[in-house]
Amino acid sequence: MRLNKDAKIIFSVLLVIVLVILSTASPNIFFKLLFLVFGSAWIILSFCEDMIHDAKRQKLLSRASGAVFAALFVWSVVYAGSFPAYGRELQSFFQAKPSESVSQDEAAAAVYEEAGSGFRQVEEGIQAADAQVSQIAKDLQHYSKVAEEQQFFASKYDPSEVEKIIGVIREKLEEDKKKESPSFADIQTNPHTVELFYKMRLGRELFHYVDLIRALESIGIDCEAMSIDEYKLMTWDTEYMFAVYSMRQSVLPDALQGKTYEEGPKLYYRDFRIKLNEYSDTTDYGNWCKEYESPVSAEDIVQRLDTQFTDGYKKFHMNFQANSN
C-alpha cells in the first residue's frame, strides 16, 4: 500500500518522536547529537521523495545517512550491553529519577576531575566541534535541494585545484612505488585499488569532488567506467568517517583514565567498518591501519581522530554548499 503525501508527513513526524525517545539511551551528548542528526536526515530523505528530482542521488544520500544512523543505533545497544539493558536506559524518558541523575552527575564530575586538565581540553575541543556537527541536519536538507541542479558540481570546477590534486596523487604514487610491495600498482585498472588509494591516501585532503574526479581521470583512471562520481566519493568519505569515529570511541575509555600506551597501538580499518547488512562497508582493507608512535597517550589519539572527523564534515560542507556568488 502506497502512502499519500499527508500520511507520509504524519508517519515521518511519528518516527522523529520515536527517534528522540531512542536517543535518550545514547552514551553521551556527542553521540546523541549524531544519532538525532543522521536519523532525522534519513527520515527526511526517505519520506520526502520530491526533495531531489534525481531519484538515484536521493537514494544514495538516504542510504548514506541511514547507514550511519543504523550503525549508531547498533553501537548504542552494544554500549548498553544488551537489548534489555538498552531498554532500561530508555526508561529515563518516561520516568524521572532526580536522585539517580544527581548521583550520576556527581560521578561524572569526579571522573573528569580525575582525568585531569589534559582530557578536559579534548572535551572542550569536542564541544566546539558539536557546534559544527549540529548543523548537519539542516545542511543535508540544503545539500539535497541544491543537488537538483545538473550543473551544481560543475560550477565548482577549478583548473588550478585539479593541477594541485594531480601533483598530490603523483607524489603519493611515487612514494608507494618505492616500497618493497607497492599497494597501488594497478590503480588504472582496478576499482578496488582506486577506492583504497582514495580512502588511505587521498580522502583526508580537502578538495572538491569534481576536481578530484578530473584529476583521477588525468592520470589514466576511467571514472565513468568504474562508476566513480561525486556521490561515490561522498559514500567513501562517509565510510571512512564512520571508521574514524568508531576508532575514537574505542580509545575514549582509556583517554578518560589518562592512559598512555608504551607501545603505539594499531587500529585496523577492517575492525571498524560499517557492518549492517545492505549498508555494510564491504571494502577489503587488508592490513591497512592507523599506527601511532611510542609512547602516545590515548588522549592524544582521541584528539587526532576528532580532527579527522571534523575535517570530513568540512569536506562535505565545501562540496555541497551553494555558491555565494
mmCIF file of N, CA, C and O in Angstrom, residues 11-101:
data_model
loop_
_atom_site.group_PDB
_atom_site.id
_atom_site.type_symbol
_atom_site.label_atom_id
_atom_site.label_comp_id
_atom_site.label_asym_id
_atom_site.label_seq_id
_atom_site.Cartn_x
_atom_site.Cartn_y
_atom_site.Cartn_z
ATOM 1 N N PHE A 11 3.543 10.055 9.354
ATOM 2 C CA PHE A 11 4.395 8.918 9.708
ATOM 3 C C PHE A 11 5.819 9.363 10.014
ATOM 4 O O PHE A 11 6.452 8.866 10.949
ATOM 5 N N SER A 12 6.332 10.330 9.215
ATOM 6 C CA SER A 12 7.698 10.804 9.444
ATOM 7 C C SER A 12 7.805 11.542 10.786
ATOM 8 O O SER A 12 8.804 11.413 11.488
ATOM 9 N N VAL A 13 6.752 12.303 11.156
ATOM 10 C CA VAL A 13 6.746 13.001 12.449
ATOM 11 C C VAL A 13 6.768 11.990 13.592
ATOM 12 O O VAL A 13 7.496 12.153 14.582
ATOM 13 N N LEU A 14 5.969 10.929 13.454
ATOM 14 C CA LEU A 14 5.953 9.884 14.479
ATOM 15 C C LEU A 14 7.319 9.220 14.614
ATOM 16 O O LEU A 14 7.779 8.918 15.717
ATOM 17 N N LEU A 15 7.978 8.999 13.471
ATOM 18 C CA LEU A 15 9.308 8.388 13.502
ATOM 19 C C LEU A 15 10.321 9.294 14.204
ATOM 20 O O LEU A 15 11.192 8.814 14.932
ATOM 21 N N VAL A 16 10.208 10.608 13.966
ATOM 22 C CA VAL A 16 11.118 11.546 14.630
ATOM 23 C C VAL A 16 10.900 11.517 16.141
ATOM 24 O O VAL A 16 11.866 11.574 16.921
ATOM 25 N N ILE A 17 9.626 11.400 16.564
ATOM 26 C CA ILE A 17 9.335 11.304 18.001
ATOM 27 C C ILE A 17 9.976 10.053 18.590
ATOM 28 O O ILE A 17 10.601 10.089 19.657
ATOM 29 N N VAL A 18 9.837 8.934 17.866
ATOM 30 C CA VAL A 18 10.469 7.689 18.316
ATOM 31 C C VAL A 18 11.981 7.856 18.366
ATOM 32 O O VAL A 18 12.652 7.375 19.280
ATOM 33 N N LEU A 19 12.509 8.576 17.379
ATOM 34 C CA LEU A 19 13.951 8.817 17.313
ATOM 35 C C LEU A 19 14.442 9.571 18.551
ATOM 36 O O LEU A 19 15.480 9.236 19.127
ATOM 37 N N VAL A 20 13.685 10.580 18.955
ATOM 38 C CA VAL A 20 14.054 11.360 20.142
ATOM 39 C C VAL A 20 14.061 10.473 21.390
ATOM 40 O O VAL A 20 14.960 10.558 22.229
ATOM 41 N N ILE A 21 13.056 9.594 21.484
ATOM 42 C CA ILE A 21 12.996 8.686 22.629
ATOM 43 C C ILE A 21 14.197 7.749 22.636
ATOM 44 O O ILE A 21 14.845 7.541 23.669
ATOM 45 N N LEU A 22 14.531 7.177 21.471
ATOM 46 C CA LEU A 22 15.665 6.259 21.382
ATOM 47 C C LEU A 22 16.980 6.948 21.726
ATOM 48 O O LEU A 22 17.897 6.332 22.278
ATOM 49 N N SER A 23 17.081 8.233 21.409
ATOM 50 C CA SER A 23 18.333 8.949 21.645
ATOM 51 C C SER A 23 18.653 9.108 23.128
ATOM 52 O O SER A 23 19.796 9.378 23.487
ATOM 53 N N THR A 24 17.629 8.949 23.987
ATOM 54 C CA THR A 24 17.876 9.114 25.425
ATOM 55 C C THR A 24 18.809 8.040 25.969
ATOM 56 O O THR A 24 19.386 8.200 27.044
ATOM 57 N N ALA A 25 18.957 6.934 25.231
ATOM 58 C CA ALA A 25 19.837 5.854 25.685
ATOM 59 C C ALA A 25 21.237 5.977 25.115
ATOM 60 O O ALA A 25 22.058 5.079 25.288
ATOM 61 N N SER A 26 21.528 7.068 24.422
ATOM 62 C CA SER A 26 22.854 7.265 23.851
ATOM 63 C C SER A 26 23.892 7.446 24.949
ATOM 64 O O SER A 26 23.585 8.005 26.005
ATOM 65 N N PRO A 27 25.133 6.999 24.718
ATOM 66 C CA PRO A 27 26.177 7.046 25.756
ATOM 67 C C PRO A 27 26.520 8.443 26.251
ATOM 68 O O PRO A 27 26.808 8.635 27.419
ATOM 69 N N ASN A 28 26.511 9.459 25.330
ATOM 70 C CA ASN A 28 26.887 10.809 25.729
ATOM 71 C C ASN A 28 26.243 11.823 24.802
ATOM 72 O O ASN A 28 25.603 11.452 23.801
ATOM 73 N N ILE A 29 26.414 13.107 25.098
ATOM 74 C CA ILE A 29 25.753 14.160 24.323
ATOM 75 C C ILE A 29 26.240 14.209 22.885
ATOM 76 O O ILE A 29 25.475 14.449 21.957
ATOM 77 N N PHE A 30 27.536 13.953 22.675
ATOM 78 C CA PHE A 30 28.085 13.966 21.317
ATOM 79 C C PHE A 30 27.457 12.845 20.489
ATOM 80 O O PHE A 30 27.042 13.044 19.351
ATOM 81 N N PHE A 31 27.365 11.665 21.090
ATOM 82 C CA PHE A 31 26.782 10.510 20.417
ATOM 83 C C PHE A 31 25.300 10.746 20.142
ATOM 84 O O PHE A 31 24.775 10.415 19.075
ATOM 85 N N LYS A 32 24.590 11.329 21.143
ATOM 86 C CA LYS A 32 23.165 11.608 20.988
ATOM 87 C C LYS A 32 22.921 12.588 19.838
ATOM 88 O O LYS A 32 21.980 12.431 19.061
ATOM 89 N N LEU A 33 23.792 13.583 19.712
ATOM 90 C CA LEU A 33 23.658 14.575 18.653
ATOM 91 C C LEU A 33 23.789 13.925 17.284
ATOM 92 O O LEU A 33 22.982 14.163 16.375
ATOM 93 N N LEU A 34 24.798 13.078 17.127
ATOM 94 C CA LEU A 34 24.982 12.372 15.864
ATOM 95 C C LEU A 34 23.775 11.470 15.569
ATOM 96 O O LEU A 34 23.315 11.371 14.425
ATOM 97 N N PHE A 35 23.272 10.795 16.599
ATOM 98 C CA PHE A 35 22.122 9.905 16.459
ATOM 99 C C PHE A 35 20.913 10.665 15.905
ATOM 100 O O PHE A 35 20.250 10.217 14.966
ATOM 101 N N LEU A 36 20.634 11.833 16.482
ATOM 102 C CA LEU A 36 19.493 12.639 16.053
ATOM 103 C C LEU A 36 19.699 13.221 14.662
ATOM 104 O O LEU A 36 18.776 13.240 13.833
ATOM 105 N N VAL A 37 20.916 13.675 14.385
ATOM 106 C CA VAL A 37 21.206 14.317 13.100
ATOM 107 C C VAL A 37 21.047 13.344 11.941
ATOM 108 O O VAL A 37 20.311 13.584 10.982
ATOM 109 N N PHE A 38 21.741 12.213 12.019
ATOM 110 C CA PHE A 38 21.704 11.267 10.906
ATOM 111 C C PHE A 38 20.368 10.538 10.835
ATOM 112 O O PHE A 38 19.895 10.203 9.749
ATOM 113 N N GLY A 39 19.739 10.302 11.995
ATOM 114 C CA GLY A 39 18.419 9.678 11.977
ATOM 115 C C GLY A 39 17.390 10.577 11.313
ATOM 116 O O GLY A 39 16.592 10.128 10.488
ATOM 117 N N SER A 40 17.404 11.862 11.664
ATOM 118 C CA SER A 40 16.467 12.821 11.063
ATOM 119 C C SER A 40 16.713 12.964 9.566
ATOM 120 O O SER A 40 15.767 13.022 8.765
ATOM 121 N N ALA A 41 17.995 13.013 9.185
ATOM 122 C CA ALA A 41 18.328 13.130 7.762
ATOM 123 C C ALA A 41 17.811 11.934 6.990
ATOM 124 O O ALA A 41 17.269 12.067 5.877
ATOM 125 N N TRP A 42 17.966 10.741 7.560
ATOM 126 C CA TRP A 42 17.490 9.525 6.888
ATOM 127 C C TRP A 42 15.973 9.551 6.723
ATOM 128 O O TRP A 42 15.440 9.223 5.649
ATOM 129 N N ILE A 43 15.249 9.965 7.770
ATOM 130 C CA ILE A 43 13.789 10.021 7.703
ATOM 131 C C ILE A 43 13.336 11.033 6.657
ATOM 132 O O ILE A 43 12.451 10.762 5.831
ATOM 133 N N ILE A 44 13.956 12.214 6.664
ATOM 134 C CA ILE A 44 13.580 13.269 5.708
ATOM 135 C C ILE A 44 13.790 12.811 4.272
ATOM 136 O O ILE A 44 12.921 12.953 3.408
ATOM 137 N N LEU A 45 14.963 12.248 3.997
ATOM 138 C CA LEU A 45 15.289 11.828 2.639
ATOM 139 C C LEU A 45 14.461 10.625 2.201
ATOM 140 O O LEU A 45 14.209 10.438 1.012
ATOM 141 N N SER A 46 14.031 9.795 3.149
ATOM 142 C CA SER A 46 13.257 8.602 2.821
ATOM 143 C C SER A 46 11.804 8.918 2.497
ATOM 144 O O SER A 46 11.200 8.276 1.628
ATOM 145 N N PHE A 47 11.234 9.932 3.180
ATOM 146 C CA PHE A 47 9.808 10.203 3.022
ATOM 147 C C PHE A 47 9.498 11.431 2.164
ATOM 148 O O PHE A 47 8.360 11.625 1.765
ATOM 149 N N CYS A 48 10.504 12.255 1.892
ATOM 150 C CA CYS A 48 10.287 13.416 1.008
ATOM 151 C C CYS A 48 10.829 13.060 -0.367
ATOM 152 O O CYS A 48 11.934 13.448 -0.736
ATOM 153 N N GLU A 49 10.049 12.289 -1.114
ATOM 154 C CA GLU A 49 10.529 11.753 -2.382
ATOM 155 C C GLU A 49 10.775 12.823 -3.436
ATOM 156 O O GLU A 49 11.525 12.615 -4.374
ATOM 157 N N ASP A 50 10.117 13.970 -3.285
ATOM 158 C CA ASP A 50 10.259 15.022 -4.292
ATOM 159 C C ASP A 50 11.318 16.043 -3.913
ATOM 160 O O ASP A 50 11.432 17.089 -4.541
ATOM 161 N N MET A 51 12.122 15.750 -2.904
ATOM 162 C CA MET A 51 13.156 16.696 -2.479
ATOM 163 C C MET A 51 14.231 16.830 -3.546
ATOM 164 O O MET A 51 14.766 17.901 -3.805
ATOM 165 N N ILE A 52 14.588 15.706 -4.178
ATOM 166 C CA ILE A 52 15.578 15.698 -5.252
ATOM 167 C C ILE A 52 14.952 15.033 -6.468
ATOM 168 O O ILE A 52 14.394 13.938 -6.366
ATOM 169 N N HIS A 53 15.030 15.687 -7.620
ATOM 170 C CA HIS A 53 14.425 15.126 -8.823
ATOM 171 C C HIS A 53 15.138 13.850 -9.261
ATOM 172 O O HIS A 53 14.538 12.953 -9.838
ATOM 173 N N ASP A 54 16.420 13.780 -9.026
ATOM 174 C CA ASP A 54 17.199 12.605 -9.396
ATOM 175 C C ASP A 54 17.036 11.554 -8.294
ATOM 176 O O ASP A 54 17.603 11.652 -7.212
ATOM 177 N N ALA A 55 16.218 10.529 -8.573
ATOM 178 C CA ALA A 55 15.921 9.510 -7.560
ATOM 179 C C ALA A 55 17.164 8.757 -7.127
ATOM 180 O O ALA A 55 17.296 8.372 -5.962
ATOM 181 N N LYS A 56 18.088 8.551 -8.056
ATOM 182 C CA LYS A 56 19.308 7.816 -7.731
ATOM 183 C C LYS A 56 20.132 8.583 -6.701
ATOM 184 O O LYS A 56 20.665 7.998 -5.746
ATOM 185 N N ARG A 57 20.253 9.890 -6.882
ATOM 186 C CA ARG A 57 21.022 10.707 -5.942
ATOM 187 C C ARG A 57 20.365 10.725 -4.568
ATOM 188 O O ARG A 57 21.035 10.628 -3.543
ATOM 189 N N GLN A 58 19.027 10.863 -4.543
ATOM 190 C CA GLN A 58 18.334 10.894 -3.255
ATOM 191 C C GLN A 58 18.479 9.553 -2.544
ATOM 192 O O GLN A 58 18.668 9.505 -1.328
ATOM 193 N N LYS A 59 18.406 8.463 -3.295
ATOM 194 C CA LYS A 59 18.541 7.136 -2.699
ATOM 195 C C LYS A 59 19.923 6.963 -2.085
ATOM 196 O O LYS A 59 20.075 6.399 -1.001
ATOM 197 N N LEU A 60 20.943 7.469 -2.777
ATOM 198 C CA LEU A 60 22.308 7.344 -2.282
ATOM 199 C C LEU A 60 22.504 8.162 -1.006
ATOM 200 O O LEU A 60 23.105 7.696 -0.031
ATOM 201 N N LEU A 61 21.984 9.399 -0.999
ATOM 202 C CA LEU A 61 22.072 10.232 0.199
ATOM 203 C C LEU A 61 21.315 9.598 1.363
ATOM 204 O O LEU A 61 21.777 9.601 2.504
ATOM 205 N N SER A 62 20.142 9.033 1.060
ATOM 206 C CA SER A 62 19.337 8.387 2.089
ATOM 207 C C SER A 62 20.061 7.187 2.667
ATOM 208 O O SER A 62 20.100 6.985 3.880
ATOM 209 N N ARG A 63 20.689 6.396 1.795
ATOM 210 C CA ARG A 63 21.412 5.209 2.272
ATOM 211 C C ARG A 63 22.623 5.592 3.104
ATOM 212 O O ARG A 63 22.920 4.937 4.120
ATOM 213 N N ALA A 64 23.319 6.640 2.689
ATOM 214 C CA ALA A 64 24.496 7.073 3.445
ATOM 215 C C ALA A 64 24.093 7.518 4.852
ATOM 216 O O ALA A 64 24.714 7.135 5.847
ATOM 217 N N SER A 65 23.008 8.320 4.942
ATOM 218 C CA SER A 65 22.522 8.770 6.249
ATOM 219 C C SER A 65 21.996 7.590 7.060
ATOM 220 O O SER A 65 22.255 7.476 8.259
ATOM 221 N N GLY A 66 21.260 6.704 6.382
ATOM 222 C CA GLY A 66 20.711 5.539 7.065
ATOM 223 C C GLY A 66 21.784 4.608 7.580
ATOM 224 O O GLY A 66 21.646 4.014 8.655
ATOM 225 N N ALA A 67 22.879 4.476 6.815
ATOM 226 C CA ALA A 67 23.974 3.604 7.229
ATOM 227 C C ALA A 67 24.603 4.092 8.527
ATOM 228 O O ALA A 67 24.818 3.325 9.463
ATOM 229 N N VAL A 68 24.870 5.400 8.585
ATOM 230 C CA VAL A 68 25.479 5.965 9.795
ATOM 231 C C VAL A 68 24.507 5.870 10.968
ATOM 232 O O VAL A 68 24.894 5.500 12.091
ATOM 233 N N PHE A 69 23.213 6.176 10.717
ATOM 234 C CA PHE A 69 22.212 6.113 11.785
ATOM 235 C C PHE A 69 22.081 4.696 12.334
ATOM 236 O O PHE A 69 22.076 4.479 13.553
ATOM 237 N N ALA A 70 21.997 3.712 11.439
ATOM 238 C CA ALA A 70 21.863 2.319 11.876
ATOM 239 C C ALA A 70 23.082 1.879 12.673
ATOM 240 O O ALA A 70 22.970 1.171 13.671
ATOM 241 N N ALA A 71 24.268 2.323 12.228
ATOM 242 C CA ALA A 71 25.497 1.974 12.936
ATOM 243 C C ALA A 71 25.491 2.570 14.341
ATOM 244 O O ALA A 71 25.889 1.920 15.318
ATOM 245 N N LEU A 72 25.026 3.816 14.456
ATOM 246 C CA LEU A 72 24.960 4.471 15.767
ATOM 247 C C LEU A 72 23.962 3.776 16.693
ATOM 248 O O LEU A 72 24.190 3.641 17.893
ATOM 249 N N PHE A 73 22.858 3.300 16.120
ATOM 250 C CA PHE A 73 21.857 2.587 16.918
ATOM 251 C C PHE A 73 22.434 1.282 17.457
ATOM 252 O O PHE A 73 22.306 0.964 18.650
ATOM 253 N N VAL A 74 23.095 0.518 16.566
ATOM 254 C CA VAL A 74 23.696 -0.749 16.986
ATOM 255 C C VAL A 74 24.764 -0.501 18.048
ATOM 256 O O VAL A 74 24.866 -1.230 19.045
ATOM 257 N N TRP A 75 25.557 0.567 17.845
ATOM 258 C CA TRP A 75 26.604 0.880 18.818
ATOM 259 C C TRP A 75 25.984 1.220 20.188
ATOM 260 O O TRP A 75 26.524 0.865 21.230
ATOM 261 N N SER A 76 24.827 1.899 20.193
ATOM 262 C CA SER A 76 24.156 2.234 21.456
ATOM 263 C C SER A 76 23.762 0.969 22.211
ATOM 264 O O SER A 76 23.918 0.872 23.426
ATOM 265 N N VAL A 77 23.243 -0.010 21.449
ATOM 266 C CA VAL A 77 22.848 -1.278 22.073
ATOM 267 C C VAL A 77 24.071 -2.010 22.609
ATOM 268 O O VAL A 77 24.079 -2.530 23.720
ATOM 269 N N VAL A 78 25.140 -2.042 21.800
ATOM 270 C CA VAL A 78 26.375 -2.707 22.223
ATOM 271 C C VAL A 78 26.946 -2.029 23.464
ATOM 272 O O VAL A 78 27.402 -2.684 24.403
ATOM 273 N N TYR A 79 26.924 -0.699 23.463
ATOM 274 C CA TYR A 79 27.452 0.057 24.597
ATOM 275 C C TYR A 79 26.659 -0.249 25.871
ATOM 276 O O TYR A 79 27.214 -0.348 26.962
ATOM 277 N N ALA A 80 25.328 -0.395 25.719
ATOM 278 C CA ALA A 80 24.479 -0.697 26.879
ATOM 279 C C ALA A 80 24.739 -2.100 27.406
ATOM 280 O O ALA A 80 24.537 -2.377 28.580
ATOM 281 N N GLY A 81 25.181 -3.010 26.544
ATOM 282 C CA GLY A 81 25.490 -4.376 26.957
ATOM 283 C C GLY A 81 24.555 -5.417 26.394
ATOM 284 O O GLY A 81 24.961 -6.537 26.092
ATOM 285 N N SER A 82 23.287 -5.049 26.197
ATOM 286 C CA SER A 82 22.291 -5.972 25.649
ATOM 287 C C SER A 82 21.018 -5.187 25.351
ATOM 288 O O SER A 82 20.870 -4.030 25.764
ATOM 289 N N PHE A 83 20.068 -5.832 24.643
ATOM 290 C CA PHE A 83 18.806 -5.165 24.361
ATOM 291 C C PHE A 83 18.015 -4.877 25.640
ATOM 292 O O PHE A 83 17.442 -3.789 25.785
ATOM 293 N N PRO A 84 17.951 -5.818 26.606
ATOM 294 C CA PRO A 84 17.258 -5.487 27.864
ATOM 295 C C PRO A 84 17.886 -4.303 28.584
ATOM 296 O O PRO A 84 17.182 -3.445 29.113
ATOM 297 N N ALA A 85 19.235 -4.254 28.580
ATOM 298 C CA ALA A 85 19.919 -3.128 29.226
ATOM 299 C C ALA A 85 19.619 -1.831 28.488
ATOM 300 O O ALA A 85 19.433 -0.780 29.104
ATOM 301 N N TYR A 86 19.555 -1.910 27.159
ATOM 302 C CA TYR A 86 19.226 -0.733 26.357
ATOM 303 C C TYR A 86 17.805 -0.265 26.681
ATOM 304 O O TYR A 86 17.537 0.934 26.791
ATOM 305 N N GLY A 87 16.898 -1.233 26.860
ATOM 306 C CA GLY A 87 15.525 -0.883 27.200
ATOM 307 C C GLY A 87 15.437 -0.178 28.543
ATOM 308 O O GLY A 87 14.644 0.753 28.711
ATOM 309 N N ARG A 88 16.248 -0.631 29.498
ATOM 310 C CA ARG A 88 16.242 0.021 30.812
ATOM 311 C C ARG A 88 16.747 1.461 30.715
ATOM 312 O O ARG A 88 16.276 2.340 31.455
ATOM 313 N N GLU A 89 17.717 1.694 29.811
ATOM 314 C CA GLU A 89 18.204 3.060 29.612
ATOM 315 C C GLU A 89 17.093 3.965 29.076
ATOM 316 O O GLU A 89 17.016 5.142 29.411
ATOM 317 N N LEU A 90 16.211 3.409 28.245
ATOM 318 C CA LEU A 90 15.126 4.198 27.659
ATOM 319 C C LEU A 90 14.085 4.619 28.699
ATOM 320 O O LEU A 90 13.307 5.538 28.475
ATOM 321 N N GLN A 91 14.048 3.921 29.836
ATOM 322 C CA GLN A 91 13.057 4.255 30.861
ATOM 323 C C GLN A 91 13.228 5.679 31.389
ATOM 324 O O GLN A 91 12.300 6.268 31.933
ATOM 325 N N SER A 92 14.444 6.249 31.219
ATOM 326 C CA SER A 92 14.694 7.604 31.710
ATOM 327 C C SER A 92 13.814 8.625 31.010
ATOM 328 O O SER A 92 13.555 9.704 31.538
ATOM 329 N N PHE A 93 13.317 8.272 29.817
ATOM 330 C CA PHE A 93 12.447 9.198 29.081
ATOM 331 C C PHE A 93 11.050 9.252 29.714
ATOM 332 O O PHE A 93 10.384 10.284 29.694
ATOM 333 N N PHE A 94 10.614 8.126 30.285
ATOM 334 C CA PHE A 94 9.257 8.044 30.823
ATOM 335 C C PHE A 94 9.207 8.191 32.338
ATOM 336 O O PHE A 94 8.154 8.429 32.903
ATOM 337 N N GLN A 95 10.341 8.046 32.996
ATOM 338 C CA GLN A 95 10.347 8.050 34.449
ATOM 339 C C GLN A 95 11.454 8.933 34.981
ATOM 340 O O GLN A 95 12.627 8.702 34.717
ATOM 341 N N ALA A 96 11.107 9.962 35.712
ATOM 342 C CA ALA A 96 12.104 10.883 36.263
ATOM 343 C C ALA A 96 12.735 10.268 37.497
ATOM 344 O O ALA A 96 12.056 9.753 38.377
ATOM 345 N N LYS A 97 14.065 10.342 37.573
ATOM 346 C CA LYS A 97 14.807 9.843 38.725
ATOM 347 C C LYS A 97 15.826 10.881 39.151
ATOM 348 O O LYS A 97 17.012 10.773 38.845
ATOM 349 N N PRO A 98 15.375 11.933 39.834
ATOM 350 C CA PRO A 98 16.266 13.041 40.156
ATOM 351 C C PRO A 98 17.455 12.645 41.004
ATOM 352 O O PRO A 98 18.564 13.080 40.762
ATOM 353 N N SER A 99 17.230 11.796 42.026
ATOM 354 C CA SER A 99 18.341 11.432 42.901
ATOM 355 C C SER A 99 19.402 10.665 42.145
ATOM 356 O O SER A 99 20.604 10.864 42.328
ATOM 357 N N GLU A 100 18.949 9.748 41.253
ATOM 358 C CA GLU A 100 19.900 8.989 40.447
ATOM 359 C C GLU A 100 20.641 9.900 39.492
ATOM 360 O O GLU A 100 21.830 9.766 39.274
ATOM 361 N N SER A 101 19.895 10.884 38.910
ATOM 362 C CA SER A 101 20.521 11.812 37.979
ATOM 363 C C SER A 101 21.609 12.615 38.666
ATOM 364 O O SER A 101 22.681 12.834 38.125
#
